[in-house]
PDB file of C-alpha atoms and ligand atoms in Angstrom:
ATOM      1  CA  MET Y1282      -0.891  39.134  -1.980  1.00  0.00           C
ATOM      2  CA  THR Y1283       1.184  40.606   0.840  1.00  0.00           C
ATOM      3  CA  ALA Y1284       4.295  42.712   0.640  1.00  0.00           C
ATOM      4  CA  GLN Y1285       6.415  39.796   1.904  1.00  0.00           C
ATOM      5  CA  THR Y1286       6.299  37.982  -1.435  1.00  0.00           C
ATOM      6  CA  GLY Y1287       7.091  41.202  -3.277  1.00  0.00           C
ATOM      7  CA  TYR Y1288      10.456  42.160  -1.724  1.00  0.00           C
ATOM      8  CA  PRO Y1289      13.151  41.333  -4.282  1.00  0.00           C
ATOM      9  CA  ASN Y1290      15.840  40.819  -1.616  1.00  0.00           C
ATOM     10  CA  HIS Y1291      13.721  38.823   0.791  1.00  0.00           C
ATOM     11  CA  PRO Y1292      15.087  35.248   0.938  1.00  0.00           C
ATOM     12  CA  LYS Y1293      12.647  32.850  -0.632  1.00  0.00           C
ATOM     13  CA  ILE Y1294      11.680  30.334   2.020  1.00  0.00           C
ATOM     14  CA  ALA Y1295       9.535  27.253   1.376  1.00  0.00           C
ATOM     15  CA  ILE Y1296       8.067  24.750   3.810  1.00  0.00           C
ATOM     16  CA  TYR Y1297       7.914  21.081   2.839  1.00  0.00           C
ATOM     17  CA  PRO Y1298       5.484  19.513   5.322  1.00  0.00           C
ATOM     18  CA  GLY Y1299       4.716  15.828   5.771  1.00  0.00           C
ATOM     19  CA  SER Y1300       4.763  12.817   8.039  1.00  0.00           C
ATOM     20  CA  PHE Y1301       8.128  11.509   6.816  1.00  0.00           C
ATOM     21  CA  ASP Y1302       7.523   8.258   8.696  1.00  0.00           C
ATOM     22  CA  PRO Y1303      10.247   7.635   7.565  1.00  0.00           C
ATOM     23  CA  ILE Y1304      11.842   9.791   4.849  1.00  0.00           C
ATOM     24  CA  THR Y1305      12.288   7.969   1.510  1.00  0.00           C
ATOM     25  CA  PHE Y1306      14.213   8.616  -1.713  1.00  0.00           C
ATOM     26  CA  GLY Y1307      10.927  10.035  -3.077  1.00  0.00           C
ATOM     27  CA  HIS Y1308      10.876  12.760  -0.398  1.00  0.00           C
ATOM     28  CA  LEU Y1309      14.588  13.428  -0.950  1.00  0.00           C
ATOM     29  CA  ASP Y1310      14.027  13.826  -4.690  1.00  0.00           C
ATOM     30  CA  ILE Y1311      11.442  16.546  -3.948  1.00  0.00           C
ATOM     31  CA  ILE Y1312      13.777  18.277  -1.431  1.00  0.00           C
ATOM     32  CA  ARG Y1313      16.590  18.370  -4.007  1.00  0.00           C
ATOM     33  CA  ARG Y1314      14.277  19.910  -6.612  1.00  0.00           C
ATOM     34  CA  ALA Y1315      12.893  22.424  -4.110  1.00  0.00           C
ATOM     35  CA  ILE Y1316      16.305  23.715  -3.029  1.00  0.00           C
ATOM     36  CA  MET Y1317      17.051  24.573  -6.669  1.00  0.00           C
ATOM     37  CA  LEU Y1318      14.086  26.974  -6.568  1.00  0.00           C
ATOM     38  CA  PHE Y1319      14.263  28.462  -3.063  1.00  0.00           C
ATOM     39  CA  ASP Y1320      16.977  29.971  -0.839  1.00  0.00           C
ATOM     40  CA  GLN Y1321      15.817  27.917   2.114  1.00  0.00           C
ATOM     41  CA  VAL Y1322      13.643  24.815   2.392  1.00  0.00           C
ATOM     42  CA  ILE Y1323      12.273  23.876   5.792  1.00  0.00           C
ATOM     43  CA  VAL Y1324      11.359  20.208   5.960  1.00  0.00           C
ATOM     44  CA  ALA Y1325       8.643  20.240   8.601  1.00  0.00           C
ATOM     45  CA  VAL Y1326       7.601  17.046  10.356  1.00  0.00           C
ATOM     46  CA  ALA Y1327       3.896  17.174  11.136  1.00  0.00           C
ATOM     47  CA  ARG Y1328       2.650  16.163  14.548  1.00  0.00           C
ATOM     48  CA  ASN Y1329      -0.448  14.462  13.225  1.00  0.00           C
ATOM     49  CA  ARG Y1330      -2.819  13.268  15.923  1.00  0.00           C
ATOM     50  CA  GLU Y1331      -4.863  11.146  13.529  1.00  0.00           C
ATOM     51  CA  LYS Y1332      -1.973   9.085  12.205  1.00  0.00           C
ATOM     52  CA  ARG Y1333      -0.098   6.792  14.592  1.00  0.00           C
ATOM     53  CA  PRO Y1334       3.479   7.094  13.397  1.00  0.00           C
ATOM     54  CA  LEU Y1335       6.037   4.329  13.739  1.00  0.00           C
ATOM     55  CA  PHE Y1336       8.784   6.822  14.567  1.00  0.00           C
ATOM     56  CA  SER Y1337       8.603   9.651  17.081  1.00  0.00           C
ATOM     57  CA  GLU Y1338       8.865  13.214  15.882  1.00  0.00           C
ATOM     58  CA  GLN Y1339      12.443  13.396  17.176  1.00  0.00           C
ATOM     59  CA  GLU Y1340      13.389  10.173  15.387  1.00  0.00           C
ATOM     60  CA  ARG Y1341      11.857  11.349  12.107  1.00  0.00           C
ATOM     61  CA  MET Y1342      13.661  14.683  12.355  1.00  0.00           C
ATOM     62  CA  GLU Y1343      16.941  13.006  13.177  1.00  0.00           C
ATOM     63  CA  MET Y1344      16.653  10.694  10.138  1.00  0.00           C
ATOM     64  CA  ILE Y1345      15.881  13.623   7.822  1.00  0.00           C
ATOM     65  CA  LYS Y1346      18.828  15.622   9.212  1.00  0.00           C
ATOM     66  CA  ASN Y1347      21.106  12.686   8.568  1.00  0.00           C
ATOM     67  CA  CYS Y1348      19.969  12.556   4.909  1.00  0.00           C
ATOM     68  CA  VAL Y1349      20.305  16.256   4.047  1.00  0.00           C
ATOM     69  CA  THR Y1350      23.806  17.012   5.362  1.00  0.00           C
ATOM     70  CA  ASP Y1351      24.990  17.641   1.770  1.00  0.00           C
ATOM     71  CA  LEU Y1352      22.198  20.120   1.046  1.00  0.00           C
ATOM     72  CA  PRO Y1353      22.956  23.620   2.329  1.00  0.00           C
ATOM     73  CA  GLY Y1354      19.813  25.674   2.750  1.00  0.00           C
ATOM     74  CA  VAL Y1355      17.746  22.751   4.015  1.00  0.00           C
ATOM     75  CA  GLU Y1356      16.526  23.013   7.593  1.00  0.00           C
ATOM     76  CA  VAL Y1357      14.608  20.371   9.547  1.00  0.00           C
ATOM     77  CA  ASP Y1358      11.914  21.253  12.050  1.00  0.00           C
ATOM     78  CA  CYS Y1359       8.544  20.052  13.327  1.00  0.00           C
ATOM     79  CA  PHE Y1360       5.219  21.776  13.739  1.00  0.00           C
ATOM     80  CA  HIS Y1361       1.741  21.269  15.078  1.00  0.00           C
ATOM     81  CA  GLY Y1362      -1.418  23.227  14.529  1.00  0.00           C
ATOM     82  CA  LEU Y1363      -2.186  25.089  11.349  1.00  0.00           C
ATOM     83  CA  LEU Y1364       0.477  24.919   8.684  1.00  0.00           C
ATOM     84  CA  VAL Y1365      -0.341  28.428   7.463  1.00  0.00           C
ATOM     85  CA  ASP Y1366       0.378  29.825  10.957  1.00  0.00           C
ATOM     86  CA  TYR Y1367       3.663  27.945  11.122  1.00  0.00           C
ATOM     87  CA  ALA Y1368       4.623  29.147   7.627  1.00  0.00           C
ATOM     88  CA  ARG Y1369       3.889  32.749   8.578  1.00  0.00           C
ATOM     89  CA  LYS Y1370       6.015  32.418  11.738  1.00  0.00           C
ATOM     90  CA  LYS Y1371       8.902  31.113   9.623  1.00  0.00           C
ATOM     91  CA  GLY Y1372       8.552  33.838   6.977  1.00  0.00           C
ATOM     92  CA  ALA Y1373       7.818  31.248   4.291  1.00  0.00           C
ATOM     93  CA  THR Y1374       5.948  32.237   1.159  1.00  0.00           C
ATOM     94  CA  ALA Y1375       5.554  28.795  -0.378  1.00  0.00           C
ATOM     95  CA  MET Y1376       4.581  25.280   0.576  1.00  0.00           C
ATOM     96  CA  ILE Y1377       6.034  22.390  -1.391  1.00  0.00           C
ATOM     97  CA  ARG Y1378       4.001  19.276  -2.109  1.00  0.00           C
ATOM     98  CA  GLY Y1379       5.178  16.283  -4.057  1.00  0.00           C
ATOM     99  CA  LEU Y1380       2.993  14.710  -6.705  1.00  0.00           C
ATOM    100  CA  ARG Y1381       3.442  11.056  -7.440  1.00  0.00           C
ATOM    101  CA  ALA Y1382       0.467   9.988  -9.473  1.00  0.00           C
ATOM    102  CA  VAL Y1383      -2.924  11.262 -10.513  1.00  0.00           C
ATOM    103  CA  SER Y1384      -4.287   9.663  -7.341  1.00  0.00           C
ATOM    104  CA  ASP Y1385      -2.469  12.319  -5.256  1.00  0.00           C
ATOM    105  CA  PHE Y1386      -4.089  15.106  -7.196  1.00  0.00           C
ATOM    106  CA  GLU Y1387      -7.597  15.263  -5.783  1.00  0.00           C
ATOM    107  CA  TYR Y1388      -6.518  15.466  -2.143  1.00  0.00           C
ATOM    108  CA  GLU Y1389      -3.658  17.862  -2.883  1.00  0.00           C
ATOM    109  CA  PHE Y1390      -5.897  20.105  -4.992  1.00  0.00           C
ATOM    110  CA  GLN Y1391      -8.430  20.304  -2.165  1.00  0.00           C
ATOM    111  CA  MET Y1392      -5.747  21.078   0.434  1.00  0.00           C
ATOM    112  CA  ALA Y1393      -4.150  23.744  -1.753  1.00  0.00           C
ATOM    113  CA  LEU Y1394      -7.485  25.515  -2.240  1.00  0.00           C
ATOM    114  CA  VAL Y1395      -8.366  25.299   1.461  1.00  0.00           C
ATOM    115  CA  ASN Y1396      -4.964  26.671   2.424  1.00  0.00           C
ATOM    116  CA  ARG Y1397      -5.316  29.481  -0.086  1.00  0.00           C
ATOM    117  CA  LYS Y1398      -8.706  30.319   1.366  1.00  0.00           C
ATOM    118  CA  ILE Y1399      -7.334  30.605   4.909  1.00  0.00           C
ATOM    119  CA  SER Y1400      -4.107  32.309   3.891  1.00  0.00           C
ATOM    120  CA  GLU Y1401      -3.602  34.118   0.601  1.00  0.00           C
ATOM    121  CA  ASP Y1402       0.075  34.559   1.535  1.00  0.00           C
ATOM    122  CA  LEU Y1403       1.092  30.945   1.143  1.00  0.00           C
ATOM    123  CA  ILE Y1404       1.552  29.648  -2.383  1.00  0.00           C
ATOM    124  CA  THR Y1405       1.374  25.892  -2.885  1.00  0.00           C
ATOM    125  CA  VAL Y1406       4.030  24.635  -5.280  1.00  0.00           C
ATOM    126  CA  PHE Y1407       3.662  21.118  -6.683  1.00  0.00           C
ATOM    127  CA  LEU Y1408       6.793  19.309  -7.751  1.00  0.00           C
ATOM    128  CA  MET Y1409       6.715  16.088  -9.700  1.00  0.00           C
ATOM    129  CA  THR Y1410       8.830  13.278  -8.450  1.00  0.00           C
ATOM    130  CA  HIS Y1411      11.254  11.353 -10.616  1.00  0.00           C
ATOM    131  CA  ASP Y1412       9.206   8.595 -12.257  1.00  0.00           C
ATOM    132  CA  LYS Y1413      11.305   5.919 -10.542  1.00  0.00           C
ATOM    133  CA  TYR Y1414       9.827   7.047  -7.188  1.00  0.00           C
ATOM    134  CA  SER Y1415       6.280   7.632  -8.368  1.00  0.00           C
ATOM    135  CA  TYR Y1416       4.949   4.469  -6.712  1.00  0.00           C
ATOM    136  CA  LEU Y1417       6.860   4.939  -3.462  1.00  0.00           C
ATOM    137  CA  ASN Y1418       5.491   5.898  -0.071  1.00  0.00           C
ATOM    138  CA  SER Y1419       6.550   5.386   3.541  1.00  0.00           C
ATOM    139  CA  SER Y1420       3.791   2.858   4.285  1.00  0.00           C
ATOM    140  CA  ILE Y1421       4.940   0.500   1.531  1.00  0.00           C
ATOM    141  CA  VAL Y1422       8.513   0.687   2.803  1.00  0.00           C
ATOM    142  CA  LYS Y1423       7.418  -0.188   6.371  1.00  0.00           C
ATOM    143  CA  GLU Y1424       5.340  -3.080   5.141  1.00  0.00           C
ATOM    144  CA  LEU Y1425       8.218  -4.429   3.055  1.00  0.00           C
ATOM    145  CA  VAL Y1426      10.615  -4.273   6.008  1.00  0.00           C
ATOM    146  CA  SER Y1427       8.210  -6.077   8.292  1.00  0.00           C
ATOM    147  CA  LEU Y1428       7.898  -8.818   5.649  1.00  0.00           C
ATOM    148  CA  GLY Y1429      11.667  -9.185   5.455  1.00  0.00           C
ATOM    149  CA  ALA Y1430      12.435  -7.389   2.185  1.00  0.00           C
ATOM    150  CA  ASP Y1431      15.546  -5.332   1.490  1.00  0.00           C
ATOM    151  CA  VAL Y1432      14.472  -1.700   1.082  1.00  0.00           C
ATOM    152  CA  GLY Y1433      17.915  -0.329   0.194  1.00  0.00           C
ATOM    153  CA  CYS Y1434      16.628   0.986  -3.143  1.00  0.00           C
ATOM    154  CA  PHE Y1435      13.854   3.001  -1.460  1.00  0.00           C
ATOM    155  CA  VAL Y1436      15.508   4.641   1.558  1.00  0.00           C
ATOM    156  CA  PRO Y1437      19.051   5.756   2.506  1.00  0.00           C
ATOM    157  CA  ALA Y1438      21.192   3.225   4.417  1.00  0.00           C
ATOM    158  CA  TYR Y1439      20.815   5.094   7.716  1.00  0.00           C
ATOM    159  CA  VAL Y1440      16.999   5.022   7.472  1.00  0.00           C
ATOM    160  CA  LYS Y1441      17.074   1.355   6.480  1.00  0.00           C
ATOM    161  CA  GLU Y1442      19.013   0.544   9.676  1.00  0.00           C
ATOM    162  CA  ARG Y1443      16.550   2.528  11.827  1.00  0.00           C
ATOM    163  CA  LEU Y1444      13.665   0.645  10.173  1.00  0.00           C
ATOM    164  CA  TYR Y1445      15.294  -2.711  10.836  1.00  0.00           C
ATOM    165  CA  ASP Y1446      15.935  -1.732  14.473  1.00  0.00           C
ATOM    166  CA  LYS Y1447      12.307  -0.777  14.903  1.00  0.00           C
ATOM    167  CA  LEU Y1448      10.510  -3.483  12.960  1.00  0.00           C
ATOM    168  CA  ARG Y1449      12.720  -6.534  13.107  1.00  0.00           C
ATOM    169  CA  LYS Y1450      14.190  -6.462  16.594  1.00  0.00           C
ATOM    170  CA  LYS Y1451      10.826  -6.521  18.357  1.00  0.00           C
TER     171      LYS Y1451
HETATM  172  P1  ADP O 919       3.560   9.529   2.566  1.00  0.00           P
HETATM  173  O1  ADP O 919       3.236   8.880   3.865  1.00  0.00           O
HETATM  174  O2  ADP O 919       2.512   9.361   1.512  1.00  0.00           O
HETATM  175  O3  ADP O 919       4.953   9.222   2.068  1.00  0.00           O
HETATM  176  P2  ADP O 919       4.122  12.212   3.583  1.00  0.00           P
HETATM  177  O4  ADP O 919       3.119  12.951   4.422  1.00  0.00           O
HETATM  178  O5  ADP O 919       5.355  11.801   4.264  1.00  0.00           O
HETATM  179  O6  ADP O 919       3.418  11.048   2.836  1.00  0.00           O
HETATM  180  O7  ADP O 919       4.478  13.094   2.311  1.00  0.00           O
HETATM  181  C1  ADP O 919       4.822  14.449   2.348  1.00  0.00           C
HETATM  182  C2  ADP O 919       4.815  15.002   0.950  1.00  0.00           C
HETATM  183  O8  ADP O 919       5.762  14.270   0.162  1.00  0.00           O
HETATM  184  C3  ADP O 919       3.486  14.890   0.199  1.00  0.00           C
HETATM  185  O9  ADP O 919       3.354  16.033  -0.619  1.00  0.00           O
HETATM  186  C4  ADP O 919       3.653  13.660  -0.643  1.00  0.00           C
HETATM  187  O10 ADP O 919       2.857  13.707  -1.803  1.00  0.00           O
HETATM  188  C5  ADP O 919       5.124  13.761  -0.978  1.00  0.00           C
HETATM  189  N1  ADP O 919       5.699  12.464  -1.300  1.00  0.00           N
HETATM  190  C6  ADP O 919       5.730  11.339  -0.564  1.00  0.00           C
HETATM  191  N2  ADP O 919       6.346  10.330  -1.217  1.00  0.00           N
HETATM  192  C7  ADP O 919       6.724  10.850  -2.408  1.00  0.00           C
HETATM  193  C8  ADP O 919       7.370  10.323  -3.569  1.00  0.00           C
HETATM  194  N3  ADP O 919       7.734   9.043  -3.642  1.00  0.00           N
HETATM  195  N4  ADP O 919       7.589  11.151  -4.595  1.00  0.00           N
HETATM  196  C9  ADP O 919       7.175  12.436  -4.531  1.00  0.00           C
HETATM  197  N5  ADP O 919       6.541  12.990  -3.505  1.00  0.00           N
HETATM  198  C10 ADP O 919       6.312  12.220  -2.461  1.00  0.00           C
END
C-alpha cells in the first residue's frame, strides 16, 4: 500500500473504465453510486483495439459528458495502454467496475487480481447495479435499435438520438 491512499486530506479519485459504446442507464446508475463514495470519478473511455466500436472515442466521450452535466465531480476522459498507468497519472486510488450478474464475476475477478498483481496501489471496487438494469448492456441496445425497437427505457434521449442517427440513417 502506498502513502497516496493513506493521506486523509488527499481527494479520493476513482476511475470508471469501459467501452461505453454507448453509455446506458446501467452505466449511469454505477456512476451515480460511485460519486457518493468518491470526491471525483473519472469516466474513462477505453481505446480498445480488439473491439470495433460503433462510436468513435470522441463521440462516446461527448455522449457521456451530455449525460453527467448534473453530477459535479464526474469527469470524462479517454485512455489507451495500461489502465494502472493511467490511474497512477490521474492520482486515482480506485477503479470502479459494475456487476450485473454472476456471469460478470469470473472475468471481473480475474481482471481485479491481475491489476492488483501489476499495481498494488489500485483498489478495484465493485458496485452492484440496480436490478432493473442487471440485464442491460450496450450491445443489446445497439441490436434493438438496428431492429427498429424504441430504446428510450435503456438510454438517455440524447444517446437514443445518436444511435438512431448512426444505425437507422445508413
Ligand atoms: P458493456 O459493453 O458490457 O456495456 P462496458 O465496457 O461499457 O461494457 O462496461 C464498463 C463497466 O460498466 C463494466 O464494469 C461493466 O460491468 C459495467 N456495466 C455495463 N453495463 C452495466 C449495467 N447495466 N449495470 C451495471 N454495470 C454495468
